[in-house]
PDB file of C-alpha atoms in Angstrom:
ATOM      1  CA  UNK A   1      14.353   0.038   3.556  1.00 35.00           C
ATOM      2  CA  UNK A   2      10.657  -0.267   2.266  1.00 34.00           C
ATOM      3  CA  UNK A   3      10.479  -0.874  -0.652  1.00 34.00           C
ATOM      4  CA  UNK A   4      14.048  -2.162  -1.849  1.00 37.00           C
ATOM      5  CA  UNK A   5      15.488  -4.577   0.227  1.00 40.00           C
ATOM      6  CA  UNK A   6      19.283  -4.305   1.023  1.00 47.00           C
ATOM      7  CA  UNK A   7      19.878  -7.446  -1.306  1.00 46.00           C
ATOM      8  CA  UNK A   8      18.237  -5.033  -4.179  1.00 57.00           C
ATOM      9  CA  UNK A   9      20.528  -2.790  -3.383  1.00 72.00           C
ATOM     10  CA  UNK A  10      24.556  -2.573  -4.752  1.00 80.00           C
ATOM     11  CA  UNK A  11      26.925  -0.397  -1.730  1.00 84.00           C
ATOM     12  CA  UNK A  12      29.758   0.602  -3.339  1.00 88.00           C
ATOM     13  CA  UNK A  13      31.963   1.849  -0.357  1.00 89.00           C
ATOM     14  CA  UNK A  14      34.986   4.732  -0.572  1.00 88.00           C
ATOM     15  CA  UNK A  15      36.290   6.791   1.701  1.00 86.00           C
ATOM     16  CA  UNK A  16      37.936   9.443  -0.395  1.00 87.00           C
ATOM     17  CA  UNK A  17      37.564  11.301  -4.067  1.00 87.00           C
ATOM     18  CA  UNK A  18      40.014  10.287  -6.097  1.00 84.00           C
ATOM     19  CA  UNK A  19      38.690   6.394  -5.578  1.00 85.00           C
ATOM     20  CA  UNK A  20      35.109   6.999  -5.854  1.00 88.00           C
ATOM     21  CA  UNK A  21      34.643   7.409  -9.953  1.00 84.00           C
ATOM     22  CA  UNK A  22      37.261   3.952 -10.363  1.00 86.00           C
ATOM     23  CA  UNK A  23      35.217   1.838  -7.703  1.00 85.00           C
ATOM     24  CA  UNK A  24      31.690   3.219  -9.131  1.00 88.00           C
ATOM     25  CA  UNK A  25      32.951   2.102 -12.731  1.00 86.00           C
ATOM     26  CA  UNK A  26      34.664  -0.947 -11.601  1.00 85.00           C
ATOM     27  CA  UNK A  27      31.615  -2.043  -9.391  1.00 85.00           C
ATOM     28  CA  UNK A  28      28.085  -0.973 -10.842  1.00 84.00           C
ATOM     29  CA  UNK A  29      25.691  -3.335 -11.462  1.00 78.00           C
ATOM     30  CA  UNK A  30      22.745  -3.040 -13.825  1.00 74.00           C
ATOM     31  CA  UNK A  31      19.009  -3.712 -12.781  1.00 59.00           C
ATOM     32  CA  UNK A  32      19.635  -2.426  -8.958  1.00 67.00           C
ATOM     33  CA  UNK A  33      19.655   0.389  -6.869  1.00 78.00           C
ATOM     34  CA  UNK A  34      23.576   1.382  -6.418  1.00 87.00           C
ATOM     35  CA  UNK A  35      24.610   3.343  -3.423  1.00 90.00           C
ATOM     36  CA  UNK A  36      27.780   5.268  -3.160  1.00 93.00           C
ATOM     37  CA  UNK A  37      28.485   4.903   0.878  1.00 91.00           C
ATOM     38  CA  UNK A  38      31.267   6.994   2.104  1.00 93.00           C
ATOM     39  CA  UNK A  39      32.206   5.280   4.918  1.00 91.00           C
ATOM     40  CA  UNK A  40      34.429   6.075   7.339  1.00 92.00           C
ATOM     41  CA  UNK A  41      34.306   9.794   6.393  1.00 92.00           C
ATOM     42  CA  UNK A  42      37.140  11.758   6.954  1.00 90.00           C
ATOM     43  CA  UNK A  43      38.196  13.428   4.206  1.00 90.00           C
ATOM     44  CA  UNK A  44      36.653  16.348   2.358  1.00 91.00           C
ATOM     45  CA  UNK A  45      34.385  14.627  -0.523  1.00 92.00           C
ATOM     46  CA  UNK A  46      34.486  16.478  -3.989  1.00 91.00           C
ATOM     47  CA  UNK A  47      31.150  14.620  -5.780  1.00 92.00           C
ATOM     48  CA  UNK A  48      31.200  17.918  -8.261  1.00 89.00           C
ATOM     49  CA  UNK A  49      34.569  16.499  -9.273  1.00 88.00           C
ATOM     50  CA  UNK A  50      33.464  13.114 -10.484  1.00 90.00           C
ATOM     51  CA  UNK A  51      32.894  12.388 -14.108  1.00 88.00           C
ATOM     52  CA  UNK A  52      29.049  12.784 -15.108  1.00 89.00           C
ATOM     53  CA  UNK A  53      28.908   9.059 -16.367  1.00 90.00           C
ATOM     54  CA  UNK A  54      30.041   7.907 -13.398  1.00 89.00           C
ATOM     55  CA  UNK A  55      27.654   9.610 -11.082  1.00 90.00           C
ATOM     56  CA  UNK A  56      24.638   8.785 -13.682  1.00 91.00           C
ATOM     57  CA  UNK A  57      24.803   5.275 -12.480  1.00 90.00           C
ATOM     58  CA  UNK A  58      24.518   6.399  -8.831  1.00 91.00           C
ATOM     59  CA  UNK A  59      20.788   6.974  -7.018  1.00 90.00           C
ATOM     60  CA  UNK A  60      21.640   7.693  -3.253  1.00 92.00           C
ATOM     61  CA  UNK A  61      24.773   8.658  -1.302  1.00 94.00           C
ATOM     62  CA  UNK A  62      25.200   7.543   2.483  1.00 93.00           C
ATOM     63  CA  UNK A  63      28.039   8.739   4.300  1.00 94.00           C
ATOM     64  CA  UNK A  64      28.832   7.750   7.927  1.00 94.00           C
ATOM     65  CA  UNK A  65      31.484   8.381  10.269  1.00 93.00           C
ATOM     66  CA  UNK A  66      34.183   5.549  11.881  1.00 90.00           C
ATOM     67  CA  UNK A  67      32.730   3.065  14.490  1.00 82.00           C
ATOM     68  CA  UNK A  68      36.303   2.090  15.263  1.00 85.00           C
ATOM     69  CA  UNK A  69      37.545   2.140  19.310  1.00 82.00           C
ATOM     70  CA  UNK A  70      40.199   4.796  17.639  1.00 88.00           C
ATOM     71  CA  UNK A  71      38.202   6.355  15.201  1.00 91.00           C
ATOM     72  CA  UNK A  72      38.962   9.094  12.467  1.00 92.00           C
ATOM     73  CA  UNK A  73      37.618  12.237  12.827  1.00 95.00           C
ATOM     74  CA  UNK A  74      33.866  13.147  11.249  1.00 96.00           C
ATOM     75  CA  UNK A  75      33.253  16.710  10.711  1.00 96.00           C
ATOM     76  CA  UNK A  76      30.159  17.658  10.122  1.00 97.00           C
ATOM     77  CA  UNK A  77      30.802  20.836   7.811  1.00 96.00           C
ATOM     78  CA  UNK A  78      31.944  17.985   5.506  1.00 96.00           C
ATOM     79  CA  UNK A  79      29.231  16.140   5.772  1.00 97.00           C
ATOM     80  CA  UNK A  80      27.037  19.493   4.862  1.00 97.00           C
ATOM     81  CA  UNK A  81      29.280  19.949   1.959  1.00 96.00           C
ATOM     82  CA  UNK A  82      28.421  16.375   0.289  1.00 96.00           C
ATOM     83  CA  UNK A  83      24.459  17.143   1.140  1.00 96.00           C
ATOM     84  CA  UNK A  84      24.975  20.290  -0.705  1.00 96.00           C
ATOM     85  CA  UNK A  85      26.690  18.686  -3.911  1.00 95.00           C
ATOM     86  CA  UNK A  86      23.868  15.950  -3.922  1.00 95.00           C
ATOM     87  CA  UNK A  87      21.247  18.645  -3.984  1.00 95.00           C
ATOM     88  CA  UNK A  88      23.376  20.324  -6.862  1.00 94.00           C
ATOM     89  CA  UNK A  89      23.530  16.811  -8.421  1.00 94.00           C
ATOM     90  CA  UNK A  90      19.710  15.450  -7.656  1.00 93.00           C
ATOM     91  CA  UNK A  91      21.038  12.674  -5.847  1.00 94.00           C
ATOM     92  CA  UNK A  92      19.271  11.144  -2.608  1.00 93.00           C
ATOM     93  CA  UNK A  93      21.317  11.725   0.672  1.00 95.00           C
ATOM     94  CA  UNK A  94      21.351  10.256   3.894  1.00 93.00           C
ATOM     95  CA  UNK A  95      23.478  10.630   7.275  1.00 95.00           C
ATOM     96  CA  UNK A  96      23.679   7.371   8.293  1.00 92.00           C
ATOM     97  CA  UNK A  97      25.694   7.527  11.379  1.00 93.00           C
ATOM     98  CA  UNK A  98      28.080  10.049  13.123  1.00 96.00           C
ATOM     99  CA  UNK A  99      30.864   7.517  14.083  1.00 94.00           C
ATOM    100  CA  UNK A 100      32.582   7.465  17.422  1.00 94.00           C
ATOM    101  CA  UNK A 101      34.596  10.919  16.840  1.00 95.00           C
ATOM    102  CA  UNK A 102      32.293  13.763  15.905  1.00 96.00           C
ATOM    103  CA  UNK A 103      33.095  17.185  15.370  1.00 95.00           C
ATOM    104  CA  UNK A 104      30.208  19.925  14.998  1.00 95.00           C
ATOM    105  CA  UNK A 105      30.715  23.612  15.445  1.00 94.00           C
ATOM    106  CA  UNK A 106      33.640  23.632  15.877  1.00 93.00           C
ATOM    107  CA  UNK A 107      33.786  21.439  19.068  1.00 96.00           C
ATOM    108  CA  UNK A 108      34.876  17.456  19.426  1.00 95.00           C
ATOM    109  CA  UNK A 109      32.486  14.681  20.642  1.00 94.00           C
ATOM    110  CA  UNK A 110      33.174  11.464  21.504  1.00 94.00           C
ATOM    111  CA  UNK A 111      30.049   9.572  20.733  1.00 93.00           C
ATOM    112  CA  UNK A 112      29.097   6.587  22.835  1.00 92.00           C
ATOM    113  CA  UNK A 113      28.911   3.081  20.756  1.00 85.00           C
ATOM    114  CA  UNK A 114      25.584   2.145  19.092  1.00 84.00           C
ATOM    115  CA  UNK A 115      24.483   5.867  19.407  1.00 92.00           C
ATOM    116  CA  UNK A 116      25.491   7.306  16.088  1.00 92.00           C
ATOM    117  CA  UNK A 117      22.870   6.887  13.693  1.00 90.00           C
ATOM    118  CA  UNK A 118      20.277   7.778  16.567  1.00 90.00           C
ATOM    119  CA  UNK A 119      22.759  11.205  16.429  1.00 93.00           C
ATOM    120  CA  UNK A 120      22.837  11.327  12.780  1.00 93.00           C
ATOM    121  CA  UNK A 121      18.847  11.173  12.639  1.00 90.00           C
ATOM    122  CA  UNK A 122      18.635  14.061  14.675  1.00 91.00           C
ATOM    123  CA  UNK A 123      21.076  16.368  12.350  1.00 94.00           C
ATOM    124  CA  UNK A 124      17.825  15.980  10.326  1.00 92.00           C
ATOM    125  CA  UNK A 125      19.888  17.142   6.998  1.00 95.00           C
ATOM    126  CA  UNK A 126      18.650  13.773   4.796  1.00 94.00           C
ATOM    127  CA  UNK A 127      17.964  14.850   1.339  1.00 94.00           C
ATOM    128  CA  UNK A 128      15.667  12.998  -0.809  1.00 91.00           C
ATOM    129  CA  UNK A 129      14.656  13.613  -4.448  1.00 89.00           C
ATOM    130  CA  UNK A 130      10.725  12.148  -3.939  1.00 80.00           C
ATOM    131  CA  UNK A 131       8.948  10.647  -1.401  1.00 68.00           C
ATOM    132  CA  UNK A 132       9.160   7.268  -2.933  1.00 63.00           C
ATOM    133  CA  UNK A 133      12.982   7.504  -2.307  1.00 71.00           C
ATOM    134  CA  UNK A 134      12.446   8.829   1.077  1.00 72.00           C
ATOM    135  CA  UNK A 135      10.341   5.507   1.481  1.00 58.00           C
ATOM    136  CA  UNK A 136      13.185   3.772   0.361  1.00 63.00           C
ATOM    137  CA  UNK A 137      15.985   4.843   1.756  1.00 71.00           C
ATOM    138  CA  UNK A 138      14.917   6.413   5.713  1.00 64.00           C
ATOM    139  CA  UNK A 139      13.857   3.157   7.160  1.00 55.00           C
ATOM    140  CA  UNK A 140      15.932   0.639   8.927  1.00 60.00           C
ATOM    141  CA  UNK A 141      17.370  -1.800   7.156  1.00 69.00           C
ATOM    142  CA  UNK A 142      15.500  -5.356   7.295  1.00 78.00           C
ATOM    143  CA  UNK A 143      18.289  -6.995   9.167  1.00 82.00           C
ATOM    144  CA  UNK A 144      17.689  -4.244  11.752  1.00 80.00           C
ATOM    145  CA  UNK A 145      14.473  -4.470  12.033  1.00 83.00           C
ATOM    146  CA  UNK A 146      14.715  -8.349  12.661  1.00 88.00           C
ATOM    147  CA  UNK A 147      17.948  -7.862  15.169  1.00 88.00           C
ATOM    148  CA  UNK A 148      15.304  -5.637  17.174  1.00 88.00           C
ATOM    149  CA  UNK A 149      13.001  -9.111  17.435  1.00 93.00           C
ATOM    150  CA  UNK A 150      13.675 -11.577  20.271  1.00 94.00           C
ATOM    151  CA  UNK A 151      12.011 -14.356  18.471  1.00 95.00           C
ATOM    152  CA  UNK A 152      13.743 -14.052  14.930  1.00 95.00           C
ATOM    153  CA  UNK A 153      16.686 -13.355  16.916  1.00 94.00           C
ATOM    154  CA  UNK A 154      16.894 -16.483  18.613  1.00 95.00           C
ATOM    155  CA  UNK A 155      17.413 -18.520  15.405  1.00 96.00           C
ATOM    156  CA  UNK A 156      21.080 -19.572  14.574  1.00 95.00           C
ATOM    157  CA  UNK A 157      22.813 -22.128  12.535  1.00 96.00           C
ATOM    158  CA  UNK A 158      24.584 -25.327  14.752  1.00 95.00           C
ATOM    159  CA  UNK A 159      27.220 -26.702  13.492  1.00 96.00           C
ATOM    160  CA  UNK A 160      25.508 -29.775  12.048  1.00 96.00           C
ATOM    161  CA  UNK A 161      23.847 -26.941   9.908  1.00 96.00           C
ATOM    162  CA  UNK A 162      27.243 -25.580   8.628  1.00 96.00           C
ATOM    163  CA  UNK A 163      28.341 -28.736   7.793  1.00 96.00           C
ATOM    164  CA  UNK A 164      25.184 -29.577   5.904  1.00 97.00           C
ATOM    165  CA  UNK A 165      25.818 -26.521   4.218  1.00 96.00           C
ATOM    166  CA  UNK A 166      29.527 -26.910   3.663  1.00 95.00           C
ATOM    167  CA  UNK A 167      28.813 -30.267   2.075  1.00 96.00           C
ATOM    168  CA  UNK A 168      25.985 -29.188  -0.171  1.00 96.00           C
ATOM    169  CA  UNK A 169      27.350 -26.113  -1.409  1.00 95.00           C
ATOM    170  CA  UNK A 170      25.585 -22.831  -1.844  1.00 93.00           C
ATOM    171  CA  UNK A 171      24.175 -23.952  -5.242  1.00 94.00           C
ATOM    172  CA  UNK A 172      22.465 -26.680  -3.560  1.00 96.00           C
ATOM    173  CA  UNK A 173      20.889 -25.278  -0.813  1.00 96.00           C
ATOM    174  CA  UNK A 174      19.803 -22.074  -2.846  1.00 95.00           C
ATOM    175  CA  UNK A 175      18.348 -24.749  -5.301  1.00 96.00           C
ATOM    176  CA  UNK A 176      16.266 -26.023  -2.153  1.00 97.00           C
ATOM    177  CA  UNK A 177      15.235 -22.839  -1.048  1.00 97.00           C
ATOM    178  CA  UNK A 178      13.624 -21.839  -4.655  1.00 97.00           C
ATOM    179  CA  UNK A 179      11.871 -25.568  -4.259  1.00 97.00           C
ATOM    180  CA  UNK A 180      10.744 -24.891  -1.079  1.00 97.00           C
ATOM    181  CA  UNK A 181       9.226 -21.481  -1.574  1.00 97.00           C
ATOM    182  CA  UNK A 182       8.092 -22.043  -4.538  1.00 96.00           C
ATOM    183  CA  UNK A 183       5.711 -24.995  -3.059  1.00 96.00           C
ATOM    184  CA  UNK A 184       5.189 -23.972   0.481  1.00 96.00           C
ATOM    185  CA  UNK A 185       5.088 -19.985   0.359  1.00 97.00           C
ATOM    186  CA  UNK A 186       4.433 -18.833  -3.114  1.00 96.00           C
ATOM    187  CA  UNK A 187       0.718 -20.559  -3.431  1.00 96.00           C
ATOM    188  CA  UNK A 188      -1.985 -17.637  -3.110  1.00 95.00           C
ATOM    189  CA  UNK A 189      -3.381 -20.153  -0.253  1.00 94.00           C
ATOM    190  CA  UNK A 190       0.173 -21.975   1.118  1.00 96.00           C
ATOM    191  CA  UNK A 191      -1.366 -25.677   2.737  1.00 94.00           C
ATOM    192  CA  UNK A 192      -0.929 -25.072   6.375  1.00 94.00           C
ATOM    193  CA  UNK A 193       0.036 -21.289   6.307  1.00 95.00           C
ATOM    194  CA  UNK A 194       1.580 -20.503   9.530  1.00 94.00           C
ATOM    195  CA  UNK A 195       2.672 -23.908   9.824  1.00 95.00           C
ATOM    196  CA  UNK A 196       3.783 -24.760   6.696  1.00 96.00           C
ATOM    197  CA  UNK A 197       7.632 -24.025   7.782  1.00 97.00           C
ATOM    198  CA  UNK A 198       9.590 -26.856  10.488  1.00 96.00           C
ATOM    199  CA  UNK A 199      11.313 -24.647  13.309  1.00 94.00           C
ATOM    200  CA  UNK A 200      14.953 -27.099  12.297  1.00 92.00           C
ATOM    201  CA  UNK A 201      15.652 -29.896   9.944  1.00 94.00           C
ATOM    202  CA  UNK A 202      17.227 -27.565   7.346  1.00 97.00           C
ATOM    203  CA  UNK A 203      19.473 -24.578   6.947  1.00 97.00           C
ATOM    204  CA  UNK A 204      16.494 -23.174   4.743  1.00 98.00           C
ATOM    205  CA  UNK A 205      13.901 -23.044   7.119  1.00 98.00           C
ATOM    206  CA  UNK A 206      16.410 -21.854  10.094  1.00 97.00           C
ATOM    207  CA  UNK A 207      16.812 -18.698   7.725  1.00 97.00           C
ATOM    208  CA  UNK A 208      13.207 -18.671   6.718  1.00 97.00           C
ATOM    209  CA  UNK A 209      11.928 -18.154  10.388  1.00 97.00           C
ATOM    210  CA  UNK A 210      15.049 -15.623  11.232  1.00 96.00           C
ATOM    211  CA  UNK A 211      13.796 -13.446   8.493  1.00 94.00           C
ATOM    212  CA  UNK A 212       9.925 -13.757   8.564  1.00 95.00           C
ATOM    213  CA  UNK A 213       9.721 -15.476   5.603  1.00 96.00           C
ATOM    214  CA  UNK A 214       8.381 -19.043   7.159  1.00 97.00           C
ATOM    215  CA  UNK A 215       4.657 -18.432   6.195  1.00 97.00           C
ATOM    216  CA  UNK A 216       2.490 -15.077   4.269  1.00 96.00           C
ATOM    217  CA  UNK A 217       1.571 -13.585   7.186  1.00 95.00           C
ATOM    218  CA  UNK A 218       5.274 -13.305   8.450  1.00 95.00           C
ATOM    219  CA  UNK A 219       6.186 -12.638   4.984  1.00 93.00           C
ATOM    220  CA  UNK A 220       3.765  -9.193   4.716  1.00 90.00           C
ATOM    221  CA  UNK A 221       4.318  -8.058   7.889  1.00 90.00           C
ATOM    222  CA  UNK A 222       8.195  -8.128   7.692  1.00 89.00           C
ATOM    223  CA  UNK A 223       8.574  -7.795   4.005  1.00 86.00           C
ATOM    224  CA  UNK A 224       5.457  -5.931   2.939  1.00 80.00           C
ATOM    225  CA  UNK A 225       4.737  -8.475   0.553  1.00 88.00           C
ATOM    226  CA  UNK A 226       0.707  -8.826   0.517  1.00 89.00           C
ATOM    227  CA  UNK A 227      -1.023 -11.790   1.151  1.00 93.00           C
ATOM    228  CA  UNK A 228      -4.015 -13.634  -0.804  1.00 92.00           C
ATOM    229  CA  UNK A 229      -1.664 -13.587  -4.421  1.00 93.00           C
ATOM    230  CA  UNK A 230       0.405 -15.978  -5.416  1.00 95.00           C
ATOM    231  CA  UNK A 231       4.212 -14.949  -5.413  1.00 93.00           C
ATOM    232  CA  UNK A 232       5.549 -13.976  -9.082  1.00 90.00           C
ATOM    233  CA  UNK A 233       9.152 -15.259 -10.276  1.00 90.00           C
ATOM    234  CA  UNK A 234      10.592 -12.322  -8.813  1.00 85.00           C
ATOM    235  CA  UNK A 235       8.846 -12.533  -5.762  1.00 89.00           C
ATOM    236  CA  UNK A 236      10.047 -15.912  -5.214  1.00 92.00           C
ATOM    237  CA  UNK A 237      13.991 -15.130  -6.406  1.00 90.00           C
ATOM    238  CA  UNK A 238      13.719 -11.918  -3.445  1.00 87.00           C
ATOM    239  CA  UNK A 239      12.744 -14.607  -0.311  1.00 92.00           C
ATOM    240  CA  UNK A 240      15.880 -17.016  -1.593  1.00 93.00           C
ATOM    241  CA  UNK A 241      17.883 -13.605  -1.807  1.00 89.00           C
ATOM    242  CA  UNK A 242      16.815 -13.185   2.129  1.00 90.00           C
ATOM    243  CA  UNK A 243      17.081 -16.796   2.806  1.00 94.00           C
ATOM    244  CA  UNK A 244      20.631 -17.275   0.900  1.00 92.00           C
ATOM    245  CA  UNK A 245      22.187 -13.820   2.547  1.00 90.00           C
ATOM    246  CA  UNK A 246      21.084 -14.530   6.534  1.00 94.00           C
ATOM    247  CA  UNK A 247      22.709 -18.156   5.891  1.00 94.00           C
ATOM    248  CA  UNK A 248      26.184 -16.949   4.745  1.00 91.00           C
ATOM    249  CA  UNK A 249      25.922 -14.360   7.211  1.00 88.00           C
ATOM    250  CA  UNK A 250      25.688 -17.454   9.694  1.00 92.00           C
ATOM    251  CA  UNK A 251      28.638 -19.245   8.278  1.00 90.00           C
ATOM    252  CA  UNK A 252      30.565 -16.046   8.732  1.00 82.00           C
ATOM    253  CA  UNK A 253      29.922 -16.529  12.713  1.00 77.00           C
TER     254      UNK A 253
END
């Protein structure tokens, strides 16, 4: 996404009508983008059917099909019917993937793994209210973009690193992260930019080179965050988001 990283953004996932207005109450949170994602879709979505203050708070809906090895049906006429009650409604929309069961016109495909959103691109049926959102909400994700890279790739937690982790607690090491970018990466002119960042030593800078946020030039090309200006307050709090969210993803592994 281009402009609003995933971390700026709240999902809140249901797969059927009658729980989408509870969750979107139950689960909306203030200052962000929030995302109603149908996911798996099966069932036929009623959005016209949802109370107006419920789908005030929402900007986009994604809907994608079941990735499962025995997946639920996704039919495309209901997909079409949820684009047409976001155009109704002047909310963004966006076919994310097919899933691994598709049905279109009538007929049943079985759609290979890892080859549904390239499908779901090609329906070409996104809807988007300006081309800021478009901007938004079309691109990859950022932790797509960075599984596509080798070298970011290649960075993963040991388990010395966990148990650092596990023994500092997240408040800790999110504490160090906002120390360290605040003194090594927020600067207008970091000391040693491009170098400024150890490749180990510290869960923080592990993270920092697995999500191009180790020095300004990484940090603009990846995160589109110009260089030559220091980094504001919320600048800084959005690279600890990164940093914070690729290190519990690693202590998920």
């Amino acid at each position: 996404m281009k402009n609003v990283s995933e971390n700026n953004i709240n999902f809140i996932v249901c797969s059927n009508t009658k729980s989408i207005q509870s969750n979107i109450m139950k689960k909306y949170k203030h200052s962000i983008k929030n995302v109603l994602m149908i996911f798996p879709l099966s069932d036929e979505i009623e959005l016209t059917q949802i109370d107006e203050e419920a789908l005030s708070k929402i900007d986009a809906v994604i809907c994608a099909g079941d990735g499962k090895e025995e997946p639920l049906e996704c039919d495309f006429d209901k997909v079409l019917k949820i684009r047409d009650d976001c155009v109704k409604l002047n909310k963004n929309f966006i076919f994310r993937d097919t899933g691994r069961l598709f049905k279109m016109n009538g007929k049943v495909y079985h759609i290979p793994k890892g080859v549904g959103k390239e499908q779901a691109k090609k329906a070409k049926v996104d809807y988007f209210i300006s081309q800021v959102d478009k901007e938004i909400y079309e691109e990859e994700t950022l932790w797509e973009r960075l599984a596509k890279s080798k070298f970011r790739s290649k960075f993963k937690m040991s388990q010395k690193d966990k148990d650092y982790y596990g023994e500092k607690g997240e408040e800790t090491i999110n504490s160090h992260a906002h120390d360290f970018i605040e003194k090594r990466l927020a600067p207008k002119n970091p000391k040693r930019d491009g170098r400024q960042t150890p490749l180990n030593g510290h869960p923080v800078f592990l993270a920092q080179h697995a999500t191009g946020t180790c020095c300004r030039g990484c940090l603009e090309k990846w995160h589109r965050i110009p260089q030559n200006k220091a980094l504001d307050a919320e600048e800084q709090n959005y690279v600890c988001n990164v940093i914070m969210a690729w290190i519990k993803k690693e202590m998920e592994n």
